[in-house]
Coordinates of N, CA and C in Angstrom, one line a residue:
M1 N -77.3 -41.2 85.7 CA -77.8 -40.9 87.1 C -77.8 -39.4 87.2
K2 N -79.0 -38.8 87.4 CA -79.1 -37.4 87.5 C -79.2 -37.0 89.0
I3 N -78.4 -36.1 89.4 CA -78.4 -35.7 90.8 C -78.7 -34.2 90.9
Q4 N -79.2 -33.7 92.0 CA -79.4 -32.3 92.3 C -78.1 -31.7 92.9
I5 N -77.7 -30.6 92.3 CA -76.5 -29.9 92.9 C -77.0 -28.7 93.7
D6 N -76.7 -28.8 95.0 CA -77.1 -27.7 95.9 C -75.9 -26.6 96.0
E7 N -76.2 -25.6 96.8 CA -75.2 -24.5 96.9 C -73.8 -25.0 97.5
V8 N -73.9 -26.0 98.4 CA -72.7 -26.5 99.0 C -71.9 -27.3 97.9
D9 N -72.6 -28.1 97.1 CA -71.9 -28.8 96.0 C -71.3 -27.8 95.0
Q10 N -72.0 -26.7 94.7 CA -71.4 -25.7 93.8 C -70.2 -25.1 94.4
K11 N -70.2 -24.8 95.7 CA -69.1 -24.2 96.4 C -67.9 -25.2 96.4
I12 N -68.1 -26.5 96.6 CA -67.1 -27.5 96.6 C -66.5 -27.5 95.2
L13 N -67.3 -27.6 94.2 CA -66.8 -27.6 92.8 C -66.0 -26.3 92.5
S14 N -66.4 -25.2 92.9 CA -65.7 -24.0 92.7 C -64.3 -24.0 93.2
Y15 N -64.1 -24.6 94.5 CA -62.8 -24.7 95.1 C -62.0 -25.7 94.3
L16 N -62.6 -26.8 93.9 CA -61.8 -27.9 93.2 C -61.4 -27.4 91.8
I17 N -62.2 -26.6 91.1 CA -61.9 -26.1 89.8 C -60.7 -25.2 89.9
K18 N -60.6 -24.4 90.9 CA -59.5 -23.5 91.1 C -58.2 -24.2 91.5
N19 N -58.4 -25.2 92.3 CA -57.2 -25.9 92.8 C -57.6 -27.3 93.2
A20 N -57.4 -28.3 92.4 CA -57.8 -29.7 92.6 C -57.0 -30.3 93.8
R21 N -55.9 -29.7 94.2 CA -55.1 -30.2 95.3 C -55.5 -29.6 96.7
I22 N -56.5 -28.7 96.7 CA -56.9 -28.1 98.0 C -57.3 -29.2 99.0
P23 N -56.8 -29.1 100.2 CA -57.2 -30.2 101.2 C -58.7 -30.1 101.4
F24 N -59.4 -31.3 101.5 CA -60.8 -31.3 101.8 C -61.2 -30.6 103.1
L25 N -60.3 -30.7 104.1 CA -60.5 -30.0 105.4 C -60.6 -28.5 105.2
E26 N -59.8 -28.0 104.3 CA -59.9 -26.5 104.0 C -61.3 -26.2 103.4
I27 N -61.7 -27.0 102.4 CA -63.0 -26.8 101.8 C -64.1 -26.9 102.9
A28 N -64.0 -27.9 103.8 CA -64.9 -28.1 104.8 C -65.1 -26.9 105.7
R29 N -63.9 -26.3 106.1 CA -64.0 -25.1 106.9 C -64.7 -24.0 106.2
E30 N -64.4 -23.8 104.9 CA -65.0 -22.7 104.1 C -66.5 -23.0 103.9
C31 N -66.9 -24.2 103.9 CA -68.4 -24.5 103.6 C -69.1 -24.7 105.0
G32 N -68.4 -24.8 106.1 CA -69.0 -24.9 107.3 C -69.6 -26.3 107.6
I33 N -69.0 -27.4 107.0 CA -69.4 -28.7 107.2 C -68.2 -29.6 107.5
S34 N -68.4 -30.8 107.9 CA -67.3 -31.7 108.3 C -66.5 -32.2 107.1
G35 N -65.3 -32.6 107.3 CA -64.4 -33.2 106.3 C -65.0 -34.4 105.7
A36 N -65.7 -35.2 106.6 CA -66.3 -36.5 106.1 C -67.5 -36.1 105.1
A37 N -68.2 -35.1 105.4 CA -69.3 -34.6 104.5 C -68.7 -34.2 103.1
I38 N -67.6 -33.5 103.2 CA -66.9 -33.1 101.9 C -66.5 -34.4 101.1
H39 N -65.9 -35.4 101.8 CA -65.6 -36.6 101.1 C -66.8 -37.3 100.5
Q40 N -67.9 -37.3 101.2 CA -69.1 -38.0 100.7 C -69.7 -37.2 99.5
R41 N -69.7 -35.9 99.6 CA -70.2 -35.1 98.5 C -69.3 -35.2 97.2
V42 N -68.0 -35.2 97.4 CA -67.1 -35.4 96.3 C -67.3 -36.7 95.6
K43 N -67.4 -37.8 96.5 CA -67.6 -39.1 96.0 C -68.9 -39.2 95.2
K44 N -70.0 -38.5 95.7 CA -71.3 -38.5 95.0 C -71.1 -37.8 93.6
L45 N -70.3 -36.7 93.6 CA -70.1 -36.0 92.3 C -69.3 -36.8 91.3
E46 N -68.3 -37.6 91.9 CA -67.6 -38.5 91.0 C -68.4 -39.6 90.4
D47 N -69.2 -40.2 91.3 CA -70.1 -41.3 90.9 C -71.1 -40.8 89.8
A48 N -71.5 -39.6 89.9 CA -72.5 -39.0 89.0 C -71.8 -38.6 87.7
G49 N -70.5 -38.7 87.6 CA -69.8 -38.3 86.4 C -69.6 -36.8 86.3
I50 N -69.9 -36.0 87.3 CA -69.7 -34.6 87.3 C -68.2 -34.2 87.4
I51 N -67.5 -35.0 88.3 CA -66.1 -34.9 88.5 C -65.4 -36.1 87.9
D52 N -64.4 -35.8 87.1 CA -63.7 -36.9 86.4 C -62.2 -36.7 86.6
G53 N -61.7 -37.1 87.8 CA -60.3 -37.0 88.1 C -59.8 -35.6 88.3
S54 N -58.5 -35.5 88.5 CA -57.9 -34.1 88.6 C -56.6 -34.2 87.8
R55 N -56.2 -33.0 87.3 CA -55.0 -33.0 86.5 C -54.1 -31.8 86.8
F56 N -52.9 -32.0 86.4 CA -51.9 -30.9 86.5 C -51.9 -30.2 85.2
I57 N -51.7 -28.9 85.3 CA -51.6 -28.1 84.1 C -50.1 -27.9 83.7
V58 N -49.7 -28.4 82.6 CA -48.3 -28.3 82.1 C -48.3 -27.2 81.1
K59 N -47.3 -26.3 81.3 CA -47.2 -25.1 80.4 C -46.3 -25.5 79.2
P60 N -46.9 -25.7 78.0 CA -46.1 -26.1 76.9 C -44.8 -25.3 76.6
R61 N -44.9 -24.0 76.7 CA -43.7 -23.2 76.5 C -42.6 -23.5 77.4
A62 N -42.9 -23.9 78.6 CA -41.8 -24.3 79.5 C -41.1 -25.5 79.1
L63 N -41.7 -26.3 78.2 CA -41.1 -27.5 77.7 C -40.6 -27.3 76.2
G64 N -40.6 -26.1 75.8 CA -40.0 -25.8 74.5 C -41.0 -25.8 73.3
Y65 N -42.3 -25.9 73.6 CA -43.3 -25.8 72.5 C -43.8 -24.4 72.4
E66 N -43.2 -23.6 71.4 CA -43.4 -22.2 71.3 C -44.6 -21.9 70.4
V67 N -45.1 -22.9 69.6 CA -46.1 -22.6 68.6 C -47.4 -23.4 69.0
C68 N -48.5 -22.7 69.1 CA -49.8 -23.3 69.2 C -50.6 -23.0 68.0
A69 N -51.1 -24.0 67.3 CA -51.8 -23.8 66.1 C -53.2 -24.6 66.1
F70 N -54.2 -24.0 65.5 CA -55.4 -24.6 65.3 C -55.6 -25.0 63.8
V71 N -55.9 -26.2 63.5 CA -55.9 -26.6 62.1 C -57.3 -27.2 61.8
G72 N -57.9 -26.6 60.8 CA -59.2 -27.1 60.3 C -58.9 -28.2 59.3
I73 N -59.5 -29.3 59.4 CA -59.3 -30.4 58.5 C -60.6 -30.7 57.8
I74 N -60.4 -30.8 56.4 CA -61.6 -31.1 55.6 C -61.3 -32.5 54.9
L75 N -62.3 -33.4 55.0 CA -62.1 -34.7 54.4 C -62.7 -34.8 53.0
D76 N -62.2 -35.7 52.3 CA -62.7 -36.1 50.9 C -64.1 -36.5 51.1
H77 N -64.4 -37.4 52.0 CA -65.7 -38.0 52.3 C -65.9 -38.2 53.8
A78 N -67.1 -37.8 54.2 CA -67.4 -37.8 55.6 C -67.3 -39.2 56.2
H79 N -67.5 -40.3 55.5 CA -67.5 -41.6 56.1 C -66.1 -42.0 56.5
Q80 N -65.1 -41.2 56.1 CA -63.7 -41.6 56.4 C -63.3 -41.1 57.8
Y81 N -64.2 -40.4 58.6 CA -63.8 -39.8 59.8 C -63.2 -40.7 60.8
K82 N -63.7 -41.9 61.0 CA -63.1 -42.9 62.0 C -61.7 -43.2 61.7
M83 N -61.4 -43.5 60.5 CA -60.0 -43.9 60.1 C -59.1 -42.7 60.3
V84 N -59.6 -41.5 59.9 CA -58.8 -40.3 60.1 C -58.5 -40.0 61.6
V85 N -59.5 -40.2 62.4 CA -59.3 -39.9 63.8 C -58.3 -40.9 64.4
D86 N -58.3 -42.1 64.0 CA -57.2 -43.0 64.4 C -55.8 -42.6 64.1
K87 N -55.7 -42.0 62.8 CA -54.4 -41.5 62.4 C -54.0 -40.2 63.2
I88 N -55.0 -39.4 63.4 CA -54.8 -38.1 64.1 C -54.3 -38.4 65.6
D89 N -54.9 -39.5 66.1 CA -54.6 -39.9 67.5 C -53.2 -40.3 67.7
A90 N -52.5 -40.7 66.6 CA -51.1 -41.2 66.6 C -50.1 -40.0 66.4
I91 N -50.6 -38.8 66.2 CA -49.7 -37.7 66.0 C -49.6 -37.0 67.4
P92 N -48.4 -37.1 68.0 CA -48.2 -36.6 69.4 C -48.4 -35.0 69.5
E93 N -48.1 -34.3 68.4 CA -48.3 -32.8 68.5 C -49.7 -32.4 68.6
I94 N -50.7 -33.3 68.2 CA -52.1 -32.9 68.3 C -52.6 -33.2 69.7
V95 N -53.0 -32.2 70.4 CA -53.4 -32.4 71.8 C -54.9 -32.3 72.0
E96 N -55.6 -31.8 71.0 CA -57.1 -31.8 71.0 C -57.6 -32.1 69.6
C97 N -58.7 -32.8 69.5 CA -59.4 -33.0 68.2 C -60.9 -32.9 68.4
H98 N -61.5 -32.0 67.7 CA -63.0 -31.8 67.8 C -63.7 -32.1 66.5
F99 N -64.7 -32.9 66.5 CA -65.5 -33.1 65.4 C -66.5 -32.0 65.3
T100 N -66.6 -31.2 64.2 CA -67.3 -30.0 64.1 C -68.3 -30.0 63.0
T101 N -69.2 -29.0 63.1 CA -70.1 -28.7 61.9 C -69.5 -27.5 61.3
G102 N -70.0 -27.2 60.1 CA -69.5 -26.0 59.4 C -68.4 -26.3 58.4
N103 N -67.4 -25.5 58.2 CA -66.4 -25.6 57.2 C -65.5 -26.8 57.3
Y104 N -65.3 -27.2 58.6 CA -64.3 -28.3 58.8 C -65.0 -29.5 59.3
T105 N -64.4 -30.7 59.0 CA -64.8 -31.9 59.6 C -64.3 -32.0 61.0
F106 N -63.0 -31.6 61.2 CA -62.3 -31.6 62.5 C -61.6 -30.3 62.7
L107 N -61.5 -29.9 63.9 CA -60.6 -28.8 64.3 C -59.7 -29.4 65.4
V108 N -58.4 -29.3 65.1 CA -57.4 -29.8 66.0 C -56.5 -28.7 66.6
K109 N -56.0 -29.0 67.7 CA -55.1 -28.0 68.4 C -53.7 -28.8 68.4
M110 N -52.7 -28.1 67.9 CA -51.3 -28.6 67.8 C -50.4 -27.8 68.6
L111 N -49.4 -28.5 69.2 CA -48.3 -27.8 69.9 C -47.0 -28.2 69.2
C112 N -46.2 -27.3 68.8 CA -45.0 -27.5 68.1 C -43.8 -26.7 68.6
R113 N -42.6 -27.1 68.4 CA -41.5 -26.4 69.0 C -41.3 -25.0 68.3
D114 N -41.5 -25.0 67.0 CA -41.3 -23.8 66.2 C -42.1 -23.9 64.9
N115 N -42.1 -22.9 64.0 CA -42.8 -22.9 62.8 C -42.3 -24.0 61.9
Q116 N -41.0 -24.3 61.9 CA -40.5 -25.4 61.0 C -41.1 -26.7 61.4
H117 N -41.1 -27.0 62.7 CA -41.7 -28.2 63.3 C -43.2 -28.3 62.9
L118 N -43.9 -27.2 63.0 CA -45.3 -27.1 62.5 C -45.5 -27.5 61.1
M119 N -44.7 -26.9 60.2 CA -44.7 -27.2 58.8 C -44.4 -28.6 58.5
D120 N -43.4 -29.2 59.2 CA -43.1 -30.6 59.0 C -44.2 -31.5 59.4
V121 N -44.9 -31.3 60.5 CA -46.0 -32.1 60.9 C -47.2 -31.9 59.9
L122 N -47.5 -30.7 59.5 CA -48.5 -30.5 58.5 C -48.3 -31.2 57.2
I123 N -47.1 -30.9 56.6 CA -46.8 -31.4 55.3 C -46.5 -32.9 55.2
N124 N -45.7 -33.4 56.2 CA -45.2 -34.8 56.1 C -46.1 -35.8 56.9
T125 N -47.0 -35.3 57.7 CA -47.8 -36.2 58.5 C -49.3 -36.0 58.3
L126 N -49.8 -34.8 58.7 CA -51.3 -34.6 58.7 C -51.8 -34.6 57.3
Q127 N -51.2 -33.9 56.4 CA -51.7 -33.8 55.0 C -51.5 -35.1 54.2
N128 N -50.7 -36.0 54.7 CA -50.5 -37.3 54.1 C -51.5 -38.4 54.6
I129 N -52.4 -38.1 55.5 CA -53.4 -39.0 55.9 C -54.4 -39.3 54.8
P130 N -54.6 -40.5 54.4 CA -55.6 -40.8 53.3 C -57.0 -40.3 53.8
G131 N -57.6 -39.5 52.9 CA -58.9 -39.0 53.2 C -58.9 -37.5 53.5
V132 N -57.7 -37.0 53.9 CA -57.6 -35.5 54.2 C -57.5 -34.8 52.9
S133 N -58.5 -34.0 52.6 CA -58.5 -33.2 51.4 C -57.8 -31.9 51.5
K134 N -57.9 -31.2 52.7 CA -57.4 -29.9 52.8 C -57.3 -29.5 54.3
T135 N -56.3 -28.7 54.6 CA -56.2 -28.2 56.0 C -56.0 -26.7 55.9
E136 N -56.5 -26.0 56.9 CA -56.3 -24.6 57.1 C -55.8 -24.3 58.5
T137 N -54.7 -23.6 58.6 CA -54.0 -23.4 59.8 C -54.1 -22.0 60.3
L138 N -54.4 -21.9 61.6 CA -54.4 -20.6 62.3 C -53.4 -20.7 63.5
I139 N -52.4 -19.8 63.5 CA -51.4 -19.8 64.6 C -51.9 -18.9 65.7
S140 N -51.9 -19.4 66.9 CA -52.3 -18.6 68.1 C -51.1 -17.7 68.5
L141 N -51.3 -16.4 68.6 CA -50.2 -15.5 69.0 C -50.1 -15.4 70.5
E142 N -51.3 -15.5 71.1 CA -51.3 -15.5 72.6 C -52.7 -15.9 73.1
Q143 N -52.7 -16.6 74.2 CA -54.0 -17.0 74.8 C -54.4 -15.9 75.7
T144 N -55.6 -15.4 75.4 CA -56.1 -14.2 76.1 C -57.1 -14.4 77.2
V145 N -57.8 -15.5 77.1 CA -58.8 -15.9 78.1 C -58.5 -17.3 78.6
D146 N -58.4 -17.5 79.9 CA -58.3 -18.8 80.5 C -59.1 -18.8 81.8
R147 N -60.2 -19.4 81.7 CA -61.1 -19.3 82.9 C -61.7 -20.6 83.2
E148 N -62.1 -20.7 84.5 CA -62.9 -21.9 84.9 C -64.3 -21.7 84.6
I149 N -65.1 -22.8 84.6 CA -66.5 -22.8 84.4 C -67.1 -22.1 85.6
K150 N -68.1 -21.2 85.3 CA -68.8 -20.5 86.4 C -70.0 -21.3 86.8
L151 N -70.1 -21.6 88.1 CA -71.2 -22.4 88.6 C -72.3 -21.5 89.3

C-alpha cells in the first residue's frame, strides 16, 4: 500500500524519530491540528508500514559491554547462508547481521564485555560454525555519528 506523505506527516515523523514517547497532543499543538488527527495520521503511517513500533535505546556500555566489533564473515559456499544465519541468530553477542555484496557474505555487529570475551566468541563460537571460512574483525573505538533519518 503506497501512500502520499505530506508536510504534516513529515513533521509528525520528525517528532516521533526524535522522541517516540512524545505525547500526541504536543505534536498536535506543534502541527496546528487536533490530537485525533494526529492519532489518525500515525495509524495511517503504521498501517502503511512506515512506522513499525517504538523502541527504547539501551546503552551497551552502561550494561558492561565495552567492546563493539564489526565482523566480516566469508563462507565456504554461498548456498550455506541460511544455515549460517540460523547459527548466527543463536549468538546473543551479535546484535545485527547484514547480508552484503563485496568481500563478505555477512557483516555482523557484536557487543562484548571486553577483548577476551570478543576473542572467546570469535574463536569458540563464530569460527566454529560449519561453512564459515574466514572472519575479519574491526573494533569500533568510538561511535562518531548517530543521527535520525532526515525527512
